[in-house]
Short mmCIF file of C-alpha atoms in Angstrom, two decimals:
data_model
loop_
_atom_site.label_atom_id
_atom_site.label_comp_id
_atom_site.label_asym_id
_atom_site.label_seq_id
_atom_site.Cartn_x
_atom_site.Cartn_y
_atom_site.Cartn_z
CA MET A 97 6.81 -9.66 4.58
CA SER A 98 3.28 -10.87 5.39
CA ILE A 99 1.24 -8.62 7.63
CA ASN A 100 -0.01 -9.89 10.95
CA LEU A 101 -3.37 -8.41 11.87
CA ILE A 102 -4.04 -10.56 14.92
CA ASP A 103 -3.26 -7.80 17.40
CA ALA A 104 -4.54 -4.90 15.31
CA GLU A 105 -7.08 -2.68 17.05
CA PRO A 106 -10.42 -2.14 15.30
CA GLY A 107 -9.52 1.52 14.76
CA GLN A 108 -6.32 0.50 12.98
CA LEU A 109 -8.27 -1.91 10.79
CA ALA A 110 -10.67 0.93 9.95
CA GLN A 111 -7.75 3.05 8.80
CA ILE A 112 -6.54 0.30 6.48
CA LEU A 113 -10.07 -0.13 5.19
CA ASP A 114 -10.15 3.61 4.48
CA VAL A 115 -7.22 3.24 2.12
CA GLY A 116 -9.35 1.00 -0.04
CA SER A 117 -12.66 2.76 0.34
CA LYS A 118 -11.85 6.40 -0.26
CA PRO A 119 -10.16 6.71 -3.64
CA SER A 120 -10.58 10.47 -3.58
CA GLN A 121 -8.58 10.72 -0.38
CA MET A 122 -5.45 8.93 -1.47
CA TRP A 123 -3.19 11.37 0.28
CA THR A 124 -3.04 12.88 3.70
CA ASP A 125 -2.20 16.55 3.99
CA SER A 126 1.25 15.69 5.33
CA GLU A 127 1.91 13.41 2.36
CA LEU A 128 0.86 16.12 -0.06
CA GLY A 129 3.09 18.61 1.74
CA LEU A 130 5.98 16.19 1.52
CA MET A 131 5.42 15.60 -2.18
CA LEU A 132 5.14 19.29 -2.94
CA ASN A 133 8.38 19.98 -1.11
CA HIS A 134 10.11 17.19 -3.02
CA GLN A 135 8.82 18.61 -6.27
CA LEU A 136 9.86 22.16 -5.43
CA ASP A 137 13.35 20.93 -4.62
CA ALA A 138 13.63 18.90 -7.84
CA PRO A 139 15.84 20.12 -10.73
CA LEU A 140 13.72 21.51 -13.54
CA PHE A 141 15.53 19.68 -16.29
CA MET A 142 14.56 16.27 -14.93
CA ASP A 143 10.87 16.95 -15.40
CA LEU A 144 10.70 19.62 -18.06
CA SER A 145 13.03 18.32 -20.76
CA GLY A 146 10.88 17.35 -23.69
CA VAL A 147 7.63 18.86 -22.38
CA PRO A 148 5.50 19.75 -25.42
CA ARG A 149 4.48 23.40 -25.62
CA MET A 150 0.75 23.58 -25.26
CA GLU A 151 0.21 27.26 -25.87
CA GLY A 152 2.58 28.54 -28.53
CA ALA A 153 6.30 28.13 -29.05
CA SER A 154 7.58 31.12 -27.12
CA SER A 155 9.49 28.89 -24.69
CA ALA A 156 11.65 27.33 -27.41
CA GLY A 157 15.25 27.31 -26.31
CA ALA A 158 14.55 27.68 -22.59
CA CYS A 159 15.77 24.16 -21.95
CA ASP A 160 19.01 24.83 -23.81
CA ASP A 161 20.09 27.63 -21.46
CA PRO A 162 23.00 26.26 -19.33
CA SER A 163 21.47 27.78 -16.16
CA PHE A 164 18.39 25.64 -16.73
CA ARG A 165 20.25 22.53 -15.51
CA THR A 166 20.97 24.05 -12.12
CA LEU A 167 17.54 25.52 -11.42
CA ARG A 168 14.97 23.96 -9.14
CA PHE A 169 11.22 24.58 -9.25
CA ALA A 170 11.52 26.62 -6.04
CA ASP A 171 14.19 28.91 -7.58
CA VAL A 172 11.92 29.80 -10.45
CA PHE A 173 8.81 30.30 -8.33
CA PHE A 174 10.23 32.16 -5.38
CA ASP A 175 13.28 33.98 -6.81
CA GLN A 176 13.27 34.67 -10.50
CA GLY A 177 12.09 32.66 -13.45
CA SER A 178 11.65 33.65 -17.06
CA VAL A 179 8.15 33.77 -18.48
CA GLU A 180 9.22 31.00 -20.87
CA VAL A 181 10.24 28.66 -18.10
CA LEU A 182 7.12 29.44 -16.04
CA ARG A 183 4.97 28.72 -19.07
CA LEU A 184 6.86 25.46 -19.51
CA ILE A 185 6.19 24.50 -15.88
CA LYS A 186 2.52 25.35 -16.27
CA ASP A 187 2.30 23.10 -19.33
CA TYR A 188 4.21 20.35 -17.55
CA ALA A 189 1.82 20.52 -14.57
CA LYS A 190 -1.20 20.36 -16.84
CA GLY A 191 0.18 17.37 -18.73
CA SER A 192 1.40 15.58 -15.62
CA MET A 193 -2.12 15.24 -14.28
CA ILE A 194 -3.25 13.24 -17.29
CA GLY A 195 -0.24 10.95 -17.65
CA LYS A 196 -0.14 7.22 -17.09
CA ALA A 197 -0.94 6.13 -13.54
CA ASP A 198 2.66 5.32 -12.70
CA GLU A 199 3.94 8.62 -14.07
CA ALA A 200 1.21 11.12 -13.23
CA LEU A 201 1.53 13.57 -10.37
CA PRO A 202 -1.30 13.48 -7.85
CA GLU A 203 -3.91 15.90 -9.15
CA SER A 204 -3.57 18.22 -6.17
CA ILE A 205 0.18 18.52 -6.66
CA GLY A 206 -0.22 19.10 -10.40
CA LEU A 207 -2.81 21.80 -9.75
CA MET A 208 -0.60 23.44 -7.13
CA LEU A 209 2.37 23.63 -9.54
CA TYR A 210 0.04 24.94 -12.22
CA TYR A 211 -1.20 27.82 -10.08
CA LEU A 212 2.23 28.55 -8.62
CA ALA A 213 3.62 29.00 -12.15
CA ILE A 214 0.77 31.33 -13.08
CA ALA A 215 1.11 33.29 -9.84
CA ALA A 216 4.87 33.62 -10.31
CA ALA A 217 4.38 35.01 -13.84
CA LEU A 218 1.84 37.51 -12.51
CA VAL A 219 3.98 38.61 -9.58
CA GLN A 220 7.39 38.67 -11.26
CA HIS A 221 6.44 39.85 -14.74
CA GLY A 222 2.87 41.10 -14.58
CA VAL A 223 2.05 38.59 -17.31
CA LYS A 224 -0.94 36.29 -17.39
CA ILE A 225 0.21 32.99 -18.90
CA THR A 226 -3.18 31.27 -18.91
CA GLN A 227 -6.34 31.55 -20.93
CA LEU A 228 -8.47 31.15 -17.81
CA SER A 229 -10.84 34.05 -17.15
CA ASP A 230 -9.96 36.36 -14.25
CA LYS A 231 -12.80 34.86 -12.24
CA GLU A 232 -11.68 31.27 -12.90
CA LEU A 233 -8.08 32.15 -12.15
CA ALA A 234 -9.03 33.92 -8.92
CA GLU A 235 -10.97 30.85 -7.81
CA GLY A 236 -8.03 28.59 -8.67
CA LEU A 237 -5.54 30.75 -6.79
CA THR A 238 -7.87 30.85 -3.80
CA TRP A 239 -8.20 27.06 -3.85
CA ALA A 240 -4.43 26.64 -3.97
CA SER A 241 -3.93 29.20 -1.23
CA ASP A 242 -6.45 27.39 0.97
CA GLN A 243 -4.48 24.14 0.94
CA SER A 244 -2.98 23.68 4.38
CA TRP A 245 -0.22 21.41 3.06
CA ALA A 246 1.33 24.13 0.87
CA SER A 247 4.52 25.67 2.25
CA LYS A 248 4.63 29.23 3.59
CA PRO A 249 6.49 30.60 0.52
CA ALA A 250 3.89 28.92 -1.70
CA HIS A 251 1.04 30.50 0.29
CA ALA A 252 2.71 33.92 0.04
CA LEU A 253 3.24 33.60 -3.73
CA LEU A 254 -0.36 32.54 -4.31
CA GLU A 255 -1.67 35.43 -2.19
CA ASN A 256 0.56 37.88 -4.07
CA GLY A 257 -0.60 36.39 -7.35
CA ARG A 258 -4.19 36.94 -6.33
CA ARG A 259 -3.45 40.57 -5.43
CA SER A 260 -1.62 41.13 -8.75
CA LEU A 261 -4.61 39.75 -10.60
CA ASP A 262 -6.94 42.12 -8.72
CA ARG A 263 -4.67 45.08 -9.50
CA GLU A 264 -4.54 44.22 -13.19
CA ALA A 265 -8.30 43.79 -13.34
CA ARG A 266 -8.81 47.21 -11.72
CA ALA A 267 -6.32 48.83 -14.10
CA ARG A 268 -8.19 47.54 -17.17
CA MET B 3 -4.90 -15.72 12.44
CA ALA B 4 -3.56 -18.42 10.17
CA ARG B 5 -2.13 -17.13 6.91
CA MET B 6 -3.98 -18.48 3.93
CA GLN B 7 -2.52 -19.15 0.53
CA PRO B 8 -4.02 -16.99 -2.19
CA VAL B 9 -6.21 -18.97 -4.57
CA ASP B 10 -7.46 -18.24 -8.05
CA PHE B 11 -9.65 -15.22 -7.65
CA PRO B 12 -12.75 -14.21 -9.58
CA THR B 13 -12.11 -11.20 -11.76
CA THR B 14 -15.77 -10.20 -11.71
CA HIS B 15 -18.10 -9.77 -8.78
CA TRP B 16 -19.47 -13.25 -9.27
CA SER B 17 -20.42 -14.05 -5.75
CA LEU B 18 -19.23 -17.29 -4.23
CA VAL B 19 -22.46 -17.25 -2.29
CA ASP B 20 -24.53 -17.34 -5.47
CA ARG B 21 -22.36 -20.09 -6.86
CA ALA B 22 -22.81 -21.99 -3.65
CA ALA B 23 -26.57 -21.77 -3.89
CA ALA B 24 -26.66 -22.68 -7.56
CA THR B 25 -24.39 -25.64 -8.03
CA ARG B 26 -23.10 -28.71 -6.32
CA GLY B 27 -19.55 -27.51 -7.01
CA GLY B 28 -20.56 -24.30 -5.32
CA ARG B 29 -20.71 -26.15 -2.03
CA ASP B 30 -16.94 -26.38 -2.18
CA ALA B 31 -16.92 -22.62 -2.73
CA LEU B 32 -19.12 -22.10 0.30
CA GLY B 33 -16.91 -24.41 2.32
CA GLU B 34 -13.94 -22.31 1.26
CA LEU B 35 -15.77 -19.11 2.18
CA LEU B 36 -16.81 -20.43 5.59
CA THR B 37 -13.30 -21.67 6.25
CA ARG B 38 -11.91 -18.25 5.36
CA TYR B 39 -14.16 -16.54 7.86
CA ALA B 40 -13.85 -19.28 10.47
CA PRO B 41 -11.71 -17.04 12.73
CA ALA B 42 -14.61 -14.57 12.91
CA LEU B 43 -17.11 -17.32 13.66
CA ARG B 44 -14.76 -18.88 16.18
CA ALA B 45 -14.18 -15.58 17.99
CA TYR B 46 -17.92 -15.08 18.18
CA LEU B 47 -18.50 -18.53 19.71
CA VAL B 48 -15.76 -18.01 22.26
CA ARG B 49 -16.81 -14.49 23.24
CA SER B 50 -20.58 -14.63 22.96
CA HIS B 51 -21.29 -18.22 23.94
CA ARG B 52 -18.27 -18.57 26.22
CA LEU B 53 -17.03 -21.77 24.62
CA GLN B 54 -13.51 -22.98 25.18
CA PRO B 55 -11.41 -22.46 22.01
CA ASP B 56 -11.19 -26.22 21.31
CA GLU B 57 -14.96 -26.58 21.79
CA ALA B 58 -15.51 -23.69 19.40
CA ASP B 59 -13.18 -25.32 16.85
CA ASP B 60 -15.06 -28.62 17.05
CA LEU B 61 -18.43 -26.95 16.74
CA LEU B 62 -17.26 -24.87 13.79
CA GLN B 63 -15.86 -27.86 12.00
CA GLU B 64 -19.18 -29.60 12.39
CA PHE B 65 -21.04 -26.44 11.33
CA ILE B 66 -19.00 -26.04 8.16
CA LEU B 67 -19.28 -29.71 7.28
CA GLN B 68 -23.00 -29.91 7.90
CA LYS B 69 -24.07 -26.54 6.55
CA ALA B 70 -21.77 -26.31 3.55
CA VAL B 71 -21.49 -29.95 2.52
CA ARG B 72 -24.73 -31.58 3.65
CA ASP B 73 -27.43 -28.91 3.91
CA ASN B 74 -26.25 -26.51 1.18
CA LEU B 75 -26.89 -23.60 3.50
CA MET B 76 -27.39 -21.02 0.79
CA THR B 77 -30.54 -22.59 -0.66
CA HIS B 78 -32.20 -21.40 2.56
CA ALA B 79 -30.98 -17.84 2.42
CA ASP B 80 -33.33 -15.12 1.27
CA ARG B 81 -30.82 -12.50 0.39
CA ARG B 82 -33.39 -9.79 -0.05
CA ARG B 83 -33.97 -9.97 3.69
CA GLY B 84 -30.53 -9.44 5.09
CA ARG B 85 -26.81 -9.50 4.63
CA PHE B 86 -25.00 -12.77 4.15
CA ARG B 87 -22.83 -11.97 7.15
CA THR B 88 -25.86 -11.51 9.42
CA PHE B 89 -27.63 -14.53 8.01
CA LEU B 90 -24.59 -16.71 8.56
CA LEU B 91 -24.18 -15.61 12.14
CA THR B 92 -27.80 -16.31 13.00
CA VAL B 93 -27.66 -19.73 11.38
CA LEU B 94 -24.60 -20.38 13.53
CA ASP B 95 -26.53 -19.26 16.60
CA ASN B 96 -29.34 -21.64 15.76
CA PHE B 97 -26.86 -24.40 15.04
CA TYR B 98 -25.39 -23.82 18.47
CA VAL B 99 -28.83 -24.08 20.08
CA SER B 100 -29.43 -27.32 18.18
CA HIS B 101 -26.05 -28.53 19.34
CA LEU B 102 -27.02 -27.88 22.97
CA ARG B 103 -30.37 -29.61 22.48
CA ARG B 104 -28.60 -32.53 20.87
CA GLN B 105 -26.14 -32.82 23.73
CA HIS B 106 -29.01 -32.69 26.20
CA ALA B 107 -31.02 -35.27 24.25
CA GLN B 108 -28.05 -37.58 23.87
CA ARG B 109 -27.60 -37.60 27.61
CA ARG B 110 -31.19 -38.89 27.88
CA ALA B 111 -31.33 -41.05 24.72
CA PRO B 112 -27.92 -41.56 23.11
CA SER B 113 -29.28 -43.13 19.92
CA ARG B 114 -31.53 -40.15 19.00
CA PRO B 115 -30.80 -38.70 15.51
CA LEU B 116 -29.34 -35.23 14.93
CA VAL B 117 -31.71 -32.28 15.11
CA SER B 118 -31.87 -30.15 11.93
CA LEU B 119 -32.93 -26.53 11.65
CA SER B 120 -36.44 -25.96 10.40
CA GLN B 121 -37.24 -23.57 7.53
CA THR B 122 -38.78 -21.27 10.15
CA GLU B 123 -35.44 -21.07 11.89
CA TYR B 124 -33.70 -20.26 8.59
CA ASP B 125 -36.32 -17.59 7.90
CA ALA B 126 -35.67 -16.05 11.28
CA ALA B 127 -31.96 -16.04 10.50
CA SER B 128 -32.51 -14.20 7.21
CA SER B 129 -34.16 -11.27 8.96
CA ALA B 130 -31.98 -11.13 12.06
CA PRO B 131 -30.80 -7.67 13.15
CA GLU B 132 -27.23 -6.42 12.89
CA GLY B 133 -25.08 -5.74 15.85
CA ARG B 134 -22.81 -8.56 16.96
CA SER B 135 -19.82 -6.33 17.16
CA SER B 136 -17.10 -8.81 18.12
CA PHE B 137 -18.07 -11.04 15.25
CA ASP B 138 -18.22 -8.12 12.84
CA VAL B 139 -14.80 -6.88 13.93
CA GLU B 140 -13.31 -10.32 13.31
CA TRP B 141 -15.09 -10.47 9.98
CA GLY B 142 -13.61 -7.11 9.00
CA ARG B 143 -10.20 -8.36 10.11
CA ALA B 144 -10.57 -11.43 7.88
CA VAL B 145 -11.63 -9.31 4.89
CA ILE B 146 -8.63 -7.00 5.23
CA ASP B 147 -6.29 -9.91 5.88
CA ARG B 148 -7.48 -11.62 2.73
CA ALA B 149 -7.13 -8.45 0.62
CA LEU B 150 -3.58 -7.93 1.90
CA ASP B 151 -2.69 -11.56 1.16
CA LEU B 152 -3.97 -11.24 -2.38
CA MET B 153 -2.15 -7.97 -2.90
CA GLU B 154 1.17 -9.36 -1.76
CA ALA B 155 0.71 -12.36 -4.05
CA GLU B 156 -0.32 -10.23 -7.02
CA CYS B 157 2.64 -7.89 -6.57
CA ALA B 158 4.98 -10.88 -6.48
CA SER B 159 3.43 -12.61 -9.48
CA SER B 160 3.43 -9.43 -11.57
CA ASP B 161 7.08 -8.77 -10.72
CA ARG B 162 6.22 -5.55 -8.84
CA PRO B 163 7.35 -6.34 -5.29
CA ASP B 164 8.14 -2.63 -4.98
CA LEU B 165 4.41 -1.83 -4.94
CA TRP B 166 3.92 -4.11 -1.94
CA GLY B 167 7.02 -2.68 -0.27
CA VAL B 168 5.88 0.91 -0.76
CA PHE B 169 2.37 0.08 0.48
CA VAL B 170 3.72 -1.53 3.63
CA ALA B 171 6.23 1.25 4.26
CA ARG B 172 3.85 4.14 3.68
CA VAL B 173 0.47 2.77 4.75
CA VAL B 174 0.36 -0.47 6.70
CA ASP B 175 3.41 -0.10 8.90
CA PRO B 176 2.59 3.46 10.03
CA ILE B 177 -0.99 2.44 10.85
CA LEU B 178 -0.19 -0.81 12.66
CA ASN B 179 3.05 0.16 14.36
CA GLY B 180 2.69 3.91 14.74
CA ARG B 181 5.86 4.52 12.76
CA GLU B 182 6.45 7.58 10.65
CA PRO B 183 5.96 6.82 6.95
CA ILE B 184 9.31 6.22 5.28
CA PRO B 185 10.24 9.38 3.36
CA TYR B 186 9.94 9.23 -0.39
CA ASP B 187 13.64 9.86 -0.97
CA GLN B 188 14.39 6.77 1.13
CA LEU B 189 11.96 4.77 -0.99
CA VAL B 190 13.77 6.06 -4.07
CA ALA B 191 17.02 4.59 -2.72
CA GLU B 192 15.41 1.36 -1.56
CA PHE B 193 13.42 0.51 -4.67
CA GLY B 194 15.50 2.22 -7.35
CA TYR B 195 12.89 4.72 -8.48
CA PRO B 196 14.21 7.59 -10.61
CA THR B 197 12.47 10.34 -8.57
CA PRO B 198 10.38 10.80 -5.41
CA SER B 199 7.47 11.53 -7.74
CA THR B 200 7.77 8.05 -9.16
CA ALA B 201 7.77 6.65 -5.63
CA SER B 202 4.64 8.62 -4.74
CA ASN B 203 2.96 7.39 -7.91
CA ALA B 204 3.85 3.82 -6.99
CA LEU B 205 2.00 4.45 -3.74
CA VAL B 206 -1.06 5.64 -5.67
CA THR B 207 -0.90 2.51 -7.79
CA SER B 208 -0.57 0.29 -4.74
CA LYS B 209 -3.52 1.96 -3.00
CA ARG B 210 -5.66 1.46 -6.08
CA MET B 211 -4.61 -2.17 -6.20
CA PHE B 212 -5.61 -2.64 -2.57
CA ALA B 213 -8.95 -0.91 -3.19
CA ARG B 214 -9.65 -3.22 -6.13
CA LEU B 215 -8.73 -6.37 -4.22
CA LEU B 216 -10.76 -5.28 -1.20
CA ARG B 217 -13.81 -5.04 -3.45
CA CYS B 218 -13.03 -8.46 -4.93
CA VAL B 219 -12.90 -10.00 -1.45
CA VAL B 220 -16.20 -8.44 -0.38
CA GLY B 221 -17.62 -9.31 -3.81
CA GLU B 222 -17.27 -12.97 -2.92
CA TYR B 223 -20.20 -12.69 -0.57
CA ALA B 224 -21.99 -9.49 -1.62
CA ARG B 225 -24.62 -9.42 -4.32
CA ASP B 226 -23.56 -6.51 -6.52
CA ASP B 227 -21.45 -3.36 -6.66
CA GLU B 228 -23.90 -1.42 -4.54
CA GLU B 229 -23.86 -4.02 -1.79
CA ILE B 230 -20.06 -4.15 -1.96
CA GLU B 231 -19.89 -0.41 -1.32
CA GLU B 232 -22.45 -0.65 1.48
CA GLU B 233 -20.64 -3.54 3.11
CA ILE B 234 -17.30 -1.73 3.07
CA LEU B 235 -18.90 1.38 4.56
CA LEU B 236 -20.64 -0.71 7.20
CA LEU B 237 -17.46 -2.55 8.16
CA ARG B 238 -15.68 0.77 8.39
CA LYS B 239 -18.38 2.10 10.70
CA ILE B 240 -18.22 -1.01 12.86
CA LEU B 241 -14.43 -0.89 13.09
CA SER B 242 -14.45 2.84 13.84
CA THR B 243 -16.91 2.52 16.70
CA PRO B 244 -14.92 2.83 19.93
CA SER B 245 -16.80 0.08 21.73
CA ALA B 246 -16.30 -2.38 18.86
#
């Protein structure tokens, strides 16, 4: 399957060169959007079984619930997910960014899942499942919300999460 | 462009050019390097000096033989004064001028010996300006071609043909043929990955591999890491320029 570059235009060659010269831009926005959609549509149990709890053991047993095997990431984020499962997803996202190269999620996808889980816990349960300060969390939610490759439901959840955070901060 | 067989490749940025200047065995390395970039030199002779392709081939063959094998070209290069690529092209220009002089002289006195370049001419070559775009485009083409060759070979030898397949399907084919990248779920089916995430991570791995090999290829003629980065940026600029 050798590649023939004889007829390649200089602009096409530049694009190939870009692949090797911009490690920080591994993914186009459309690729990231595609990956996020794949991840949102993936069954939770495939990724979350065996995820170590990073912040306490309150999620123990979540994976044993029979409904867990039928849930997708999108179900938990956009419909209803328990705080335990959202915490589990947050821990999974955090860990997935530091895994081995072949297993790790792209950092942007990991961060997006991380903030979606936190936003979902804020919106659905009014619970903050992170030790980030309000300011740090607000910045993170704003970053995630600014990503053009995130889906509309993801944008809406992140915006609502940001508003919930503001409301909670004002109430304190 | 003829496909070249991958050869043993330096794992460090030990420049072939430096080897060529330092050792007799390095002349073989320089010969190899010049042969690798012969398509770029040939295209330049055809386009800039309007030679017929077979004339360009003959001249190049003579250039490589004389410069790499007989003159040890690199002992003349002052690499603080210009890029190897620019130096090489200007030496070729001067060689072409000598070739014309020689032809002219032979018509008048057939037994006259070959004309060699003076040190002054080499010095002029070392400080020649950039800007021969057709040559630079062909050079960039050869660099990328070489990196792709090495990547395909490395994927095969490390029993990871999937990495090459994913790279072609998601990067090279869409760029060269304007096709939509193959969706990750299709790659899952084709290469037996457990999840689309695994497929996307294979793409990350393959891109990193290409980036590493690209630097190795440029490292054959660049001095150090900094010059490698500069050269890649410069080639990118040249290739991105509409008139190139």
